[in-house]
Coordinates of C-alpha atoms in Angstrom, one line a residue:
M119 CA -16.7 12.0 -6.1
M120 CA -13.6 9.7 -6.7
Q121 CA -10.6 10.4 -4.5
N122 CA -7.2 11.5 -6.5
P123 CA -4.8 8.8 -5.0
Q124 CA -2.2 11.9 -5.0
S125 CA -4.3 13.3 -2.1
W126 CA -4.3 10.3 0.2
K127 CA -2.2 11.2 3.7
L128 CA -3.0 8.2 5.8
S129 CA -4.5 5.0 5.1
K130 CA -5.3 1.5 6.6
Q131 CA -6.1 -1.5 4.6
V132 CA -5.9 -5.2 4.9
I133 CA -8.3 -6.3 2.7
A134 CA -7.4 -8.8 -0.4
Q135 CA -9.0 -11.9 -2.2
V136 CA -6.4 -14.3 -0.3
Y137 CA -7.6 -12.8 3.2
K138 CA -11.0 -13.9 2.6
N139 CA -12.2 -10.9 4.4
E140 CA -14.1 -8.9 1.6
N141 CA -17.6 -10.5 2.9
A142 CA -16.7 -9.1 6.5
V143 CA -15.8 -5.6 5.0
G144 CA -18.8 -5.4 3.0
E145 CA -21.1 -6.3 5.7
A146 CA -19.1 -3.7 8.1
V147 CA -19.8 -1.0 5.7
K148 CA -23.4 -1.8 5.2
D149 CA -23.6 -1.9 9.1
G150 CA -21.6 1.1 9.9
G151 CA -24.1 3.8 8.5
I152 CA -21.2 5.6 6.4
P153 CA -22.1 6.4 2.9
R154 CA -20.2 4.2 0.3
E155 CA -18.9 7.2 -1.8
E156 CA -17.2 8.3 1.5
L157 CA -15.1 5.4 2.0
F158 CA -12.0 4.3 0.0
I159 CA -12.0 0.2 -0.3
T160 CA -8.8 -1.3 -1.5
T161 CA -8.4 -5.1 -2.3
K162 CA -6.0 -7.2 -4.1
C163 CA -5.7 -10.3 -6.4
N164 CA -2.6 -12.7 -5.8
S165 CA -0.6 -14.6 -8.3
K166 CA -2.7 -18.0 -8.0
S167 CA -5.4 -16.3 -9.6
H168 CA -3.4 -14.3 -12.4
G169 CA -4.6 -14.5 -15.9
Y170 CA -6.8 -12.3 -18.0
D171 CA -10.1 -14.4 -17.8
S172 CA -9.4 -15.5 -14.0
T173 CA -8.9 -11.9 -13.0
L174 CA -12.1 -10.4 -14.7
K175 CA -13.9 -13.3 -12.8
G176 CA -12.2 -12.4 -9.6
V177 CA -13.2 -8.9 -10.0
D178 CA -16.6 -10.0 -10.2
E179 CA -16.4 -12.2 -7.3
S180 CA -14.9 -9.4 -5.0
L181 CA -17.8 -7.2 -5.8
E182 CA -20.1 -9.8 -4.9
K183 CA -18.7 -10.5 -2.0
F184 CA -18.5 -6.9 -1.1
G185 CA -21.8 -6.0 -2.2
F186 CA -20.5 -2.9 -3.8
E187 CA -21.0 -1.7 -7.6
Y188 CA -17.4 -0.5 -7.8
I189 CA -13.8 -0.9 -5.8
D190 CA -11.9 2.2 -5.3
L191 CA -8.5 0.7 -6.1
F192 CA -7.7 -2.7 -7.2
L193 CA -4.0 -4.2 -6.6
I194 CA -1.9 -6.8 -8.1
H195 CA -0.8 -8.7 -4.8
D196 CA 2.2 -9.8 -6.1
A197 CA 4.4 -10.5 -9.0
F198 CA 5.0 -14.3 -8.9
S199 CA 3.1 -15.4 -12.1
G200 CA 5.8 -14.2 -14.6
T201 CA 5.8 -11.8 -17.0
E202 CA 2.9 -13.1 -19.5
R203 CA 0.2 -13.6 -16.5
R204 CA 1.4 -10.2 -15.0
L205 CA 0.5 -8.3 -18.0
A206 CA -2.5 -10.4 -18.8
T207 CA -3.9 -9.7 -15.2
Y208 CA -3.0 -5.9 -15.4
K209 CA -4.7 -5.4 -19.1
A210 CA -8.0 -7.1 -17.3
L211 CA -7.8 -4.9 -14.3
L212 CA -7.5 -2.4 -16.9
D213 CA -10.5 -3.2 -19.0
A214 CA -12.4 -3.8 -15.6
Q215 CA -11.6 0.1 -14.7
A216 CA -12.9 1.0 -18.3
A217 CA -16.3 -1.0 -17.3
G218 CA -16.7 1.4 -14.3
K219 CA -15.9 -1.9 -11.7
I220 CA -12.8 -0.4 -10.5
R221 CA -11.8 3.5 -10.0
S222 CA -7.8 3.0 -10.1
V223 CA -5.7 0.1 -10.9
G224 CA -2.5 -0.3 -8.9
V225 CA 0.4 -2.9 -7.9
S226 CA 1.9 -4.2 -5.0
N227 CA 5.6 -5.6 -4.2
Y228 CA 6.5 -4.5 -7.7
A229 CA 10.0 -3.8 -8.5
V230 CA 11.4 -1.6 -11.1
K231 CA 11.5 -4.5 -13.8
H232 CA 7.8 -5.4 -13.0
L233 CA 6.9 -1.6 -13.6
D234 CA 9.2 -1.6 -16.8
E235 CA 7.3 -4.3 -18.3
I236 CA 4.0 -2.2 -17.9
K237 CA 5.9 0.9 -19.8
N238 CA 7.4 -1.1 -22.0
A239 CA 4.3 -2.9 -23.2
G240 CA 2.5 0.7 -23.6
L241 CA 0.4 0.5 -21.0
P242 CA -0.7 3.5 -18.5
M243 CA 1.5 3.1 -15.5
P244 CA -0.4 1.8 -12.1
A245 CA -1.7 4.6 -9.7
V246 CA -0.1 2.8 -6.8
N247 CA 2.6 0.8 -5.8
Q248 CA 2.3 -0.8 -2.2
I249 CA 5.7 -2.0 -0.8
E250 CA 7.3 -2.4 2.3
L251 CA 8.6 0.6 3.6
H252 CA 10.0 2.2 6.9
P253 CA 13.5 3.4 7.8
F254 CA 15.3 -0.1 7.9
C255 CA 13.9 -1.1 4.5
Q256 CA 13.7 2.0 2.2
Q257 CA 13.6 0.4 -1.1
L258 CA 15.0 3.7 -2.8
P259 CA 15.4 2.4 -6.4
I260 CA 11.7 1.3 -6.5
V261 CA 10.5 4.7 -4.6
D262 CA 12.7 7.1 -7.0
Y263 CA 11.1 5.1 -9.9
C264 CA 7.7 5.6 -8.9
R265 CA 8.3 9.1 -8.0
A266 CA 9.5 9.6 -11.7
H267 CA 6.5 8.1 -13.1
S268 CA 3.8 9.6 -11.1
I269 CA 3.2 6.5 -9.2
V270 CA 1.6 6.7 -5.6
V271 CA 3.8 4.6 -3.0
Q272 CA 2.1 3.2 -0.3
A273 CA 3.9 1.9 2.7
Y274 CA 3.1 -1.3 4.6
C275 CA 5.0 -2.3 7.9
P276 CA 5.6 1.3 8.4
I277 CA 5.7 0.7 12.1
I278 CA 7.7 -2.3 11.6
R279 CA 5.2 -4.5 13.2
G280 CA 5.9 -3.1 16.7
R281 CA 9.7 -3.6 16.5
M282 CA 10.4 0.1 17.4
D283 CA 13.1 -0.2 20.1
H284 CA 16.0 1.0 18.0
S285 CA 18.0 3.9 20.1
V286 CA 17.4 6.4 17.5
I287 CA 13.3 5.8 17.0
Q288 CA 13.1 6.1 20.9
A289 CA 15.4 9.2 21.3
V290 CA 13.4 11.0 18.5
A291 CA 10.1 9.7 20.1
N292 CA 11.2 11.4 23.6
K293 CA 12.2 14.4 22.0
Y294 CA 8.8 15.0 20.7
G295 CA 6.8 13.5 23.5
R296 CA 5.2 11.1 21.1
D297 CA 4.8 7.5 20.6
P298 CA 7.4 5.7 18.5
A299 CA 4.7 4.5 16.2
Q300 CA 3.9 8.3 15.5
I301 CA 7.2 9.2 14.9
L302 CA 7.5 6.6 12.2
I303 CA 4.1 7.1 10.7
R304 CA 5.5 10.8 10.5
W305 CA 8.6 9.8 8.7
S306 CA 6.5 7.6 6.0
L307 CA 4.2 11.0 5.5
Q308 CA 7.3 13.6 5.2
R309 CA 8.9 11.1 3.0
G310 CA 5.5 11.4 0.5
F311 CA 4.3 7.9 1.0
V312 CA 1.1 6.7 2.1
P313 CA 1.6 4.5 5.4
L314 CA -0.8 1.8 6.4
P315 CA -0.7 1.3 9.8
K316 CA -2.0 -2.0 11.3
S317 CA -3.6 -2.5 14.8
A318 CA -6.3 -4.3 16.5
T319 CA -6.2 -1.8 19.7
P320 CA -8.6 0.9 19.5
S321 CA -6.2 3.3 21.5
R322 CA -3.4 2.5 19.1
I323 CA -5.6 3.0 16.2
R324 CA -6.6 6.7 17.4
S325 CA -2.9 7.3 18.3
N326 CA -1.5 6.2 14.8
A327 CA -4.2 8.8 13.2
N328 CA -2.9 11.4 15.8
V329 CA 0.2 12.3 13.6
Y330 CA -0.9 15.8 12.1
G331 CA 0.0 18.0 15.1
F332 CA 4.0 18.0 14.6
E333 CA 6.5 17.8 12.1
L334 CA 9.8 16.2 12.4
G335 CA 13.1 18.5 11.8
P336 CA 15.5 18.0 9.0
E337 CA 18.1 16.4 11.4
D338 CA 15.8 13.9 12.9
M339 CA 14.6 13.1 9.2
K340 CA 18.4 12.5 8.5
Q341 CA 18.8 10.3 11.6
L342 CA 15.7 8.0 10.6
N343 CA 16.9 8.0 6.9
S344 CA 20.1 6.5 8.0
L345 CA 18.9 3.7 9.5
D346 CA 18.5 1.9 5.9
L347 CA 19.6 -1.6 5.6
G348 CA 18.3 -2.2 2.4
K349 CA 16.7 -5.6 1.6
E350 CA 18.4 -6.9 4.9
G351 CA 15.9 -4.5 6.9
A352 CA 12.8 -6.2 5.5
I353 CA 10.6 -7.7 8.1
S354 CA 7.9 -9.0 5.7
W355 CA 8.1 -11.2 2.6
N356 CA 9.3 -8.3 0.3
P357 CA 8.8 -10.4 -2.6
V358 CA 10.4 -7.3 -5.1
D359 CA 12.7 -10.0 -6.6
A360 CA 10.0 -12.3 -8.1
P361 CA 11.3 -13.3 -11.7

C-alpha cells in the first residue's frame, strides 16, 4: 500500500538525479532483502533537465537506474528554470504519475510564487515541498502557504549541519538529557515538519531516530522558535528566490 505523505514522521533521503546515486540505492535495496513495498524512495530532477519531454525521459532513466517499477515520490529539485519550464516539468511528472511510474509528485525549494504558478495553472498542488528548515531559518510564509494548501513540508538541514553550539540549543539539550540533534529533530516534528537528518555515522543515525520518547515543552519550543533569522539564518543554498 502506498504511504500517505501526511503520515510521514521522520525520513532520510539524499537521492537525486544530480547526485548520481540512484544506481547505488537500487543495488542496496536489491541486496538489503527488505521488500520494495516497505521502502519509500524519493528522487529529484534539477533545473538543467527541466522540460516536458526531458522530464519524462529522466523519469524512465531513473527507474532504469534504480531497477524499480515505480518511484514513491518525485521532486522538482529547484525552481531555477523559469515559469514555462517549471510548469512543463510539473505536468510531465503528473503524467508519469498517471502512468503509474510515480506515486507522488512534489517540489523542493519552492517559494510561494512558485507554488502559486501551479495553483494558477489549474493543476493539483504538490504533495510535498522540501525546503531548508531549522530554528535559524523557519521560512514562515512558505510554511504557512503549504499548510493552507495541505502540502507536506519536508525539512532539509534540520540539524543545521552539526552547527548546534548555540546556547539555547545546548541549554534545552541539557535540560532533557538529550543530544542537540535530537532536540532539533523533536522541534521539527512538533512543528509538523518531516525532518531529513543526514549522517554517515551509525551511532548518530540511531540517535537521530530515537526521538519519540520525549516531547519539548511549550517554553522550550518558544525559545527555539525565537531563534529565527529569516533568510540570514540559511546555511544551505536555499534558492527560494529563483525568478
